Amino acid sequence: MAGKTIRMAGILLAAAALTAQNSGSGDADRAAMMRQLGITALVPGPSGDEQAPNHANYEEASANPYPALPDVLMAENGRRIATADAWWKVRRPEIVEAFSREIYGRVPKGLPAVEWRVVAEETQTIGFFRPVRVRQLVGHVPSPEAAAPAVDIRMTVVTPAGATQPVPLLIMFGRDVPPAPTQPDRAEAARIDAAMKALLLRQDPSLATVFARHPFFAFQAEQPLRFTPPGPGDPPREEQLIAAGWGYALLDPTSVQPDNADALRQGIIGLANRGRARAPDDWGALRAWAWGASRGFDWLAADPTIDARRIGIEGVSRYGKAALLAAAFDDRFAMVLVGSSGKGGATLLRRNFGEGVANLATGQHYWMAGNFLKYNAKSGKDALNPGDLPVDSHQLIALVAPRLAFISYGVPEAGDAKWLDQRGSLMAAVAAGRVWRLLGARDLGLGDDWRGVQLPPVNSGLLDGELAWRQHDGGHTDQPNMKRFLSWANAKIGWVPPTR
């Protein structure tokens, strides 16, 4: 009964999210882009509610209407890519160009430099009283003119206190909250309380009787020490990273670009366009978030306490898409952990299973380049469909090769909905594996039959190569895979966690 309840909750959440996505937000921007492209109508996306008449397909027999994938090792001139040199000089640039032009958009040239500064710093504790150095940063991007406001990127960097050597670090997309801000001690709390009461008494002397009736009331009191012993299950990801001797940075993607279709003239996209509407090959939010991660990398790589050769990027769901983009387009990232990313991330776009190109085009078009709408055109000049895409997600994954890429999913029973198409991501990873092998690294070890590959048992994982895939038994999170990721990455980068 509990499993059915979880499944139904997942279905309802997916349906609610889709309803919100299609509620009219960003209609004006999408309509303007359609006019630029000569598109008169878009194909509506299927529903995430399996009970709806237009529900998404979940039958494998109908899942592959476009059974051929663009060959990751075939150049546009028809020549086979057989050497690492040809990959770097010919094929990889072709794939980057196609993704930039048609799917995610181009990063504009001439963007102002990001001016990073540390706005707060202190020593805190995390997990089982592990001391950490916490720095909160703002990366200021000045606006060239008043049509679009300046951008302030928020990032919090947490590293083990007292580390004796530069540490690996994982940038994680999310709110830039510190782990445990220190609190005033008893003397400091008493001073704050006395000052607050004195100020109020000057404004209202009658409050003296109130304070007298409540002698233990305090506006600021010393916080009692509370310790919660570890419970069942995995600790939070941040605690696992610090326990392994890593650092982490929490980068707020919405401070780079709001996650809102009506905000394309704000954030870094609005700043770059000086408040004007986008052109068809201008970047969308996913590429902007990935750009923000690269600017965070710039600062981290210059910090002597962080090992610039061992900085990775992580994200879940829409931020999993952005994390994959960041690693694909910026080869300074040594590794990427891609959590539950679905379509537009690690899952094949050509798959008719769960979420589809139509959902991205009609719901989250602002994540993508305007040109992406062409591949969901119902009518208009040059109407195309997903089978016409010049690239697909296996090629996006391949752009990370031969570096470390760990693709993570949960199970539908726990909330990682079928909508995400877990098998479609495994198919993409298998199809990408040829590039890892060409470059002298190891792939998943499943051969090249991406069409016939089946999901391995949950919690078993494919972790021998530099390309890894694992489905855990949790929900829409990569937390249950973090310890597997750390063990796998430590072995690949030669990092030995410190002993306490």
PDB file of N, CA and C in Angstrom, residues 131-180:
ATOM      1  N   PRO A 131      35.174  20.316  11.850  1.00  0.00           N
ATOM      2  CA  PRO A 131      35.346  21.753  11.605  1.00  0.00           C
ATOM      3  C   PRO A 131      35.558  22.036  10.125  1.00  0.00           C
ATOM      4  N   VAL A 132      34.909  23.080   9.634  1.00  0.00           N
ATOM      5  CA  VAL A 132      35.026  23.464   8.226  1.00  0.00           C
ATOM      6  C   VAL A 132      35.208  24.960   8.120  1.00  0.00           C
ATOM      7  N   ARG A 133      35.904  25.350   7.087  1.00  0.00           N
ATOM      8  CA  ARG A 133      36.052  26.759   6.755  1.00  0.00           C
ATOM      9  C   ARG A 133      34.956  27.124   5.762  1.00  0.00           C
ATOM     10  N   VAL A 134      34.171  28.132   6.083  1.00  0.00           N
ATOM     11  CA  VAL A 134      33.028  28.518   5.261  1.00  0.00           C
ATOM     12  C   VAL A 134      33.252  29.935   4.741  1.00  0.00           C
ATOM     13  N   ARG A 135      33.184  30.079   3.415  1.00  0.00           N
ATOM     14  CA  ARG A 135      33.301  31.392   2.795  1.00  0.00           C
ATOM     15  C   ARG A 135      32.087  31.628   1.901  1.00  0.00           C
ATOM     16  N   GLN A 136      31.439  32.735   2.120  1.00  0.00           N
ATOM     17  CA  GLN A 136      30.289  33.107   1.286  1.00  0.00           C
ATOM     18  C   GLN A 136      30.755  34.177   0.308  1.00  0.00           C
ATOM     19  N   LEU A 137      30.486  33.934  -0.984  1.00  0.00           N
ATOM     20  CA  LEU A 137      30.982  34.811  -2.040  1.00  0.00           C
ATOM     21  C   LEU A 137      29.846  35.398  -2.851  1.00  0.00           C
ATOM     22  N   VAL A 138      30.143  36.540  -3.448  1.00  0.00           N
ATOM     23  CA  VAL A 138      29.271  37.146  -4.456  1.00  0.00           C
ATOM     24  C   VAL A 138      30.124  37.430  -5.676  1.00  0.00           C
ATOM     25  N   GLY A 139      29.665  36.957  -6.823  1.00  0.00           N
ATOM     26  CA  GLY A 139      30.326  37.243  -8.086  1.00  0.00           C
ATOM     27  C   GLY A 139      29.545  38.301  -8.838  1.00  0.00           C
ATOM     28  N   HIS A 140      30.051  39.504  -8.861  1.00  0.00           N
ATOM     29  CA  HIS A 140      29.330  40.641  -9.452  1.00  0.00           C
ATOM     30  C   HIS A 140      29.632  40.749 -10.940  1.00  0.00           C
ATOM     31  N   VAL A 141      28.574  40.815 -11.738  1.00  0.00           N
ATOM     32  CA  VAL A 141      28.708  41.045 -13.175  1.00  0.00           C
ATOM     33  C   VAL A 141      28.077  42.397 -13.474  1.00  0.00           C
ATOM     34  N   PRO A 142      28.871  43.423 -13.732  1.00  0.00           N
ATOM     35  CA  PRO A 142      28.299  44.754 -13.959  1.00  0.00           C
ATOM     36  C   PRO A 142      27.535  44.813 -15.271  1.00  0.00           C
ATOM     37  N   SER A 143      26.453  45.576 -15.259  1.00  0.00           N
ATOM     38  CA  SER A 143      25.645  45.724 -16.466  1.00  0.00           C
ATOM     39  C   SER A 143      26.211  46.827 -17.347  1.00  0.00           C
ATOM     40  N   PRO A 144      26.320  46.571 -18.656  1.00  0.00           N
ATOM     41  CA  PRO A 144      26.859  47.608 -19.547  1.00  0.00           C
ATOM     42  C   PRO A 144      25.921  48.778 -19.753  1.00  0.00           C
ATOM     43  N   GLU A 145      24.630  48.588 -19.438  1.00  0.00           N
ATOM     44  CA  GLU A 145      23.687  49.705 -19.570  1.00  0.00           C
ATOM     45  C   GLU A 145      22.480  49.423 -18.700  1.00  0.00           C
ATOM     46  N   ALA A 146      21.629  50.402 -18.518  1.00  0.00           N
ATOM     47  CA  ALA A 146      20.529  50.323 -17.563  1.00  0.00           C
ATOM     48  C   ALA A 146      19.382  49.428 -18.020  1.00  0.00           C
ATOM     49  N   ALA A 147      19.382  48.990 -19.279  1.00  0.00           N
ATOM     50  CA  ALA A 147      18.260  48.190 -19.784  1.00  0.00           C
ATOM     51  C   ALA A 147      18.141  46.858 -19.050  1.00  0.00           C
ATOM     52  N   ALA A 148      19.238  46.352 -18.495  1.00  0.00           N
ATOM     53  CA  ALA A 148      19.206  45.108 -17.742  1.00  0.00           C
ATOM     54  C   ALA A 148      20.025  45.294 -16.475  1.00  0.00           C
ATOM     55  N   PRO A 149      19.535  44.821 -15.333  1.00  0.00           N
ATOM     56  CA  PRO A 149      20.269  45.024 -14.085  1.00  0.00           C
ATOM     57  C   PRO A 149      21.531  44.177 -14.016  1.00  0.00           C
ATOM     58  N   ALA A 150      22.444  44.574 -13.138  1.00  0.00           N
ATOM     59  CA  ALA A 150      23.651  43.792 -12.894  1.00  0.00           C
ATOM     60  C   ALA A 150      23.267  42.440 -12.302  1.00  0.00           C
ATOM     61  N   VAL A 151      24.196  41.494 -12.368  1.00  0.00           N
ATOM     62  CA  VAL A 151      23.975  40.145 -11.861  1.00  0.00           C
ATOM     63  C   VAL A 151      24.942  39.893 -10.713  1.00  0.00           C
ATOM     64  N   ASP A 152      24.444  39.342  -9.627  1.00  0.00           N
ATOM     65  CA  ASP A 152      25.273  38.967  -8.485  1.00  0.00           C
ATOM     66  C   ASP A 152      25.113  37.469  -8.240  1.00  0.00           C
ATOM     67  N   ILE A 153      26.136  36.701  -8.582  1.00  0.00           N
ATOM     68  CA  ILE A 153      26.119  35.248  -8.442  1.00  0.00           C
ATOM     69  C   ILE A 153      26.468  34.895  -7.000  1.00  0.00           C
ATOM     70  N   ARG A 154      25.680  34.049  -6.387  1.00  0.00           N
ATOM     71  CA  ARG A 154      25.898  33.678  -4.987  1.00  0.00           C
ATOM     72  C   ARG A 154      26.496  32.270  -4.904  1.00  0.00           C
ATOM     73  N   MET A 155      27.547  32.134  -4.129  1.00  0.00           N
ATOM     74  CA  MET A 155      28.207  30.836  -3.954  1.00  0.00           C
ATOM     75  C   MET A 155      28.797  30.747  -2.554  1.00  0.00           C
ATOM     76  N   THR A 156      28.605  29.606  -1.899  1.00  0.00           N
ATOM     77  CA  THR A 156      29.206  29.342  -0.596  1.00  0.00           C
ATOM     78  C   THR A 156      30.184  28.191  -0.739  1.00  0.00           C
ATOM     79  N   VAL A 157      31.419  28.401  -0.277  1.00  0.00           N
ATOM     80  CA  VAL A 157      32.492  27.413  -0.397  1.00  0.00           C
ATOM     81  C   VAL A 157      32.806  26.865   0.986  1.00  0.00           C
ATOM     82  N   VAL A 158      32.783  25.547   1.108  1.00  0.00           N
ATOM     83  CA  VAL A 158      33.014  24.873   2.391  1.00  0.00           C
ATOM     84  C   VAL A 158      34.152  23.872   2.203  1.00  0.00           C
ATOM     85  N   THR A 159      35.205  24.021   2.983  1.00  0.00           N
ATOM     86  CA  THR A 159      36.357  23.124   2.887  1.00  0.00           C
ATOM     87  C   THR A 159      36.755  22.659   4.277  1.00  0.00           C
ATOM     88  N   PRO A 160      37.382  21.477   4.386  1.00  0.00           N
ATOM     89  CA  PRO A 160      37.811  20.998   5.707  1.00  0.00           C
ATOM     90  C   PRO A 160      38.788  21.973   6.351  1.00  0.00           C
ATOM     91  N   ALA A 161      38.550  22.307   7.603  1.00  0.00           N
ATOM     92  CA  ALA A 161      39.472  23.194   8.309  1.00  0.00           C
ATOM     93  C   ALA A 161      40.755  22.425   8.638  1.00  0.00           C
ATOM     94  N   GLY A 162      41.862  23.081   8.472  1.00  0.00           N
ATOM     95  CA  GLY A 162      43.119  22.450   8.832  1.00  0.00           C
ATOM     96  C   GLY A 162      43.635  21.429   7.853  1.00  0.00           C
ATOM     97  N   ALA A 163      43.102  21.385   6.627  1.00  0.00           N
ATOM     98  CA  ALA A 163      43.602  20.430   5.629  1.00  0.00           C
ATOM     99  C   ALA A 163      45.071  20.722   5.343  1.00  0.00           C
ATOM    100  N   THR A 164      45.856  19.672   5.186  1.00  0.00           N
ATOM    101  CA  THR A 164      47.303  19.835   4.991  1.00  0.00           C
ATOM    102  C   THR A 164      47.709  19.855   3.529  1.00  0.00           C
ATOM    103  N   GLN A 165      46.751  19.685   2.626  1.00  0.00           N
ATOM    104  CA  GLN A 165      47.036  19.726   1.199  1.00  0.00           C
ATOM    105  C   GLN A 165      45.790  20.193   0.465  1.00  0.00           C
ATOM    106  N   PRO A 166      45.922  20.678  -0.761  1.00  0.00           N
ATOM    107  CA  PRO A 166      44.733  21.081  -1.527  1.00  0.00           C
ATOM    108  C   PRO A 166      43.760  19.916  -1.681  1.00  0.00           C
ATOM    109  N   VAL A 167      42.474  20.210  -1.557  1.00  0.00           N
ATOM    110  CA  VAL A 167      41.462  19.153  -1.519  1.00  0.00           C
ATOM    111  C   VAL A 167      40.640  19.138  -2.802  1.00  0.00           C
ATOM    112  N   PRO A 168      40.099  17.948  -3.168  1.00  0.00           N
ATOM    113  CA  PRO A 168      39.111  17.908  -4.257  1.00  0.00           C
ATOM    114  C   PRO A 168      37.857  18.670  -3.831  1.00  0.00           C
ATOM    115  N   LEU A 169      37.100  19.114  -4.799  1.00  0.00           N
ATOM    116  CA  LEU A 169      35.895  19.883  -4.470  1.00  0.00           C
ATOM    117  C   LEU A 169      34.816  19.613  -5.508  1.00  0.00           C
ATOM    118  N   LEU A 170      33.575  19.564  -5.054  1.00  0.00           N
ATOM    119  CA  LEU A 170      32.424  19.364  -5.931  1.00  0.00           C
ATOM    120  C   LEU A 170      31.534  20.601  -5.870  1.00  0.00           C
ATOM    121  N   ILE A 171      31.368  21.269  -7.019  1.00  0.00           N
ATOM    122  CA  ILE A 171      30.369  22.340  -7.111  1.00  0.00           C
ATOM    123  C   ILE A 171      28.999  21.688  -7.224  1.00  0.00           C
ATOM    124  N   MET A 172      28.071  22.119  -6.379  1.00  0.00           N
ATOM    125  CA  MET A 172      26.712  21.584  -6.414  1.00  0.00           C
ATOM    126  C   MET A 172      25.735  22.733  -6.624  1.00  0.00           C
ATOM    127  N   PHE A 173      24.848  22.578  -7.592  1.00  0.00           N
ATOM    128  CA  PHE A 173      23.818  23.580  -7.813  1.00  0.00           C
ATOM    129  C   PHE A 173      22.800  23.512  -6.676  1.00  0.00           C
ATOM    130  N   GLY A 174      22.496  24.641  -6.091  1.00  0.00           N
ATOM    131  CA  GLY A 174      21.511  24.688  -5.021  1.00  0.00           C
ATOM    132  C   GLY A 174      21.640  25.981  -4.243  1.00  0.00           C
ATOM    133  N   ARG A 175      20.833  26.119  -3.202  1.00  0.00           N
ATOM    134  CA  ARG A 175      20.862  27.325  -2.374  1.00  0.00           C
ATOM    135  C   ARG A 175      22.206  27.426  -1.657  1.00  0.00           C
ATOM    136  N   ASP A 176      22.729  28.628  -1.596  1.00  0.00           N
ATOM    137  CA  ASP A 176      24.073  28.853  -1.060  1.00  0.00           C
ATOM    138  C   ASP A 176      24.039  29.051   0.461  1.00  0.00           C
ATOM    139  N   VAL A 177      23.496  28.069   1.175  1.00  0.00           N
ATOM    140  CA  VAL A 177      23.353  28.200   2.622  1.00  0.00           C
ATOM    141  C   VAL A 177      24.557  27.587   3.329  1.00  0.00           C
ATOM    142  N   PRO A 178      25.114  28.270   4.349  1.00  0.00           N
ATOM    143  CA  PRO A 178      26.212  27.697   5.118  1.00  0.00           C
ATOM    144  C   PRO A 178      25.707  26.542   5.984  1.00  0.00           C
ATOM    145  N   PRO A 179      26.582  25.612   6.382  1.00  0.00           N
ATOM    146  CA  PRO A 179      26.117  24.430   7.113  1.00  0.00           C
ATOM    147  C   PRO A 179      25.608  24.723   8.513  1.00  0.00           C
ATOM    148  N   ALA A 180      26.308  25.561   9.290  1.00  0.00           N
ATOM    149  CA  ALA A 180      25.912  25.779  10.684  1.00  0.00           C
ATOM    150  C   ALA A 180      26.492  27.099  11.170  1.00  0.00           C
TER     151      ALA A 180
END
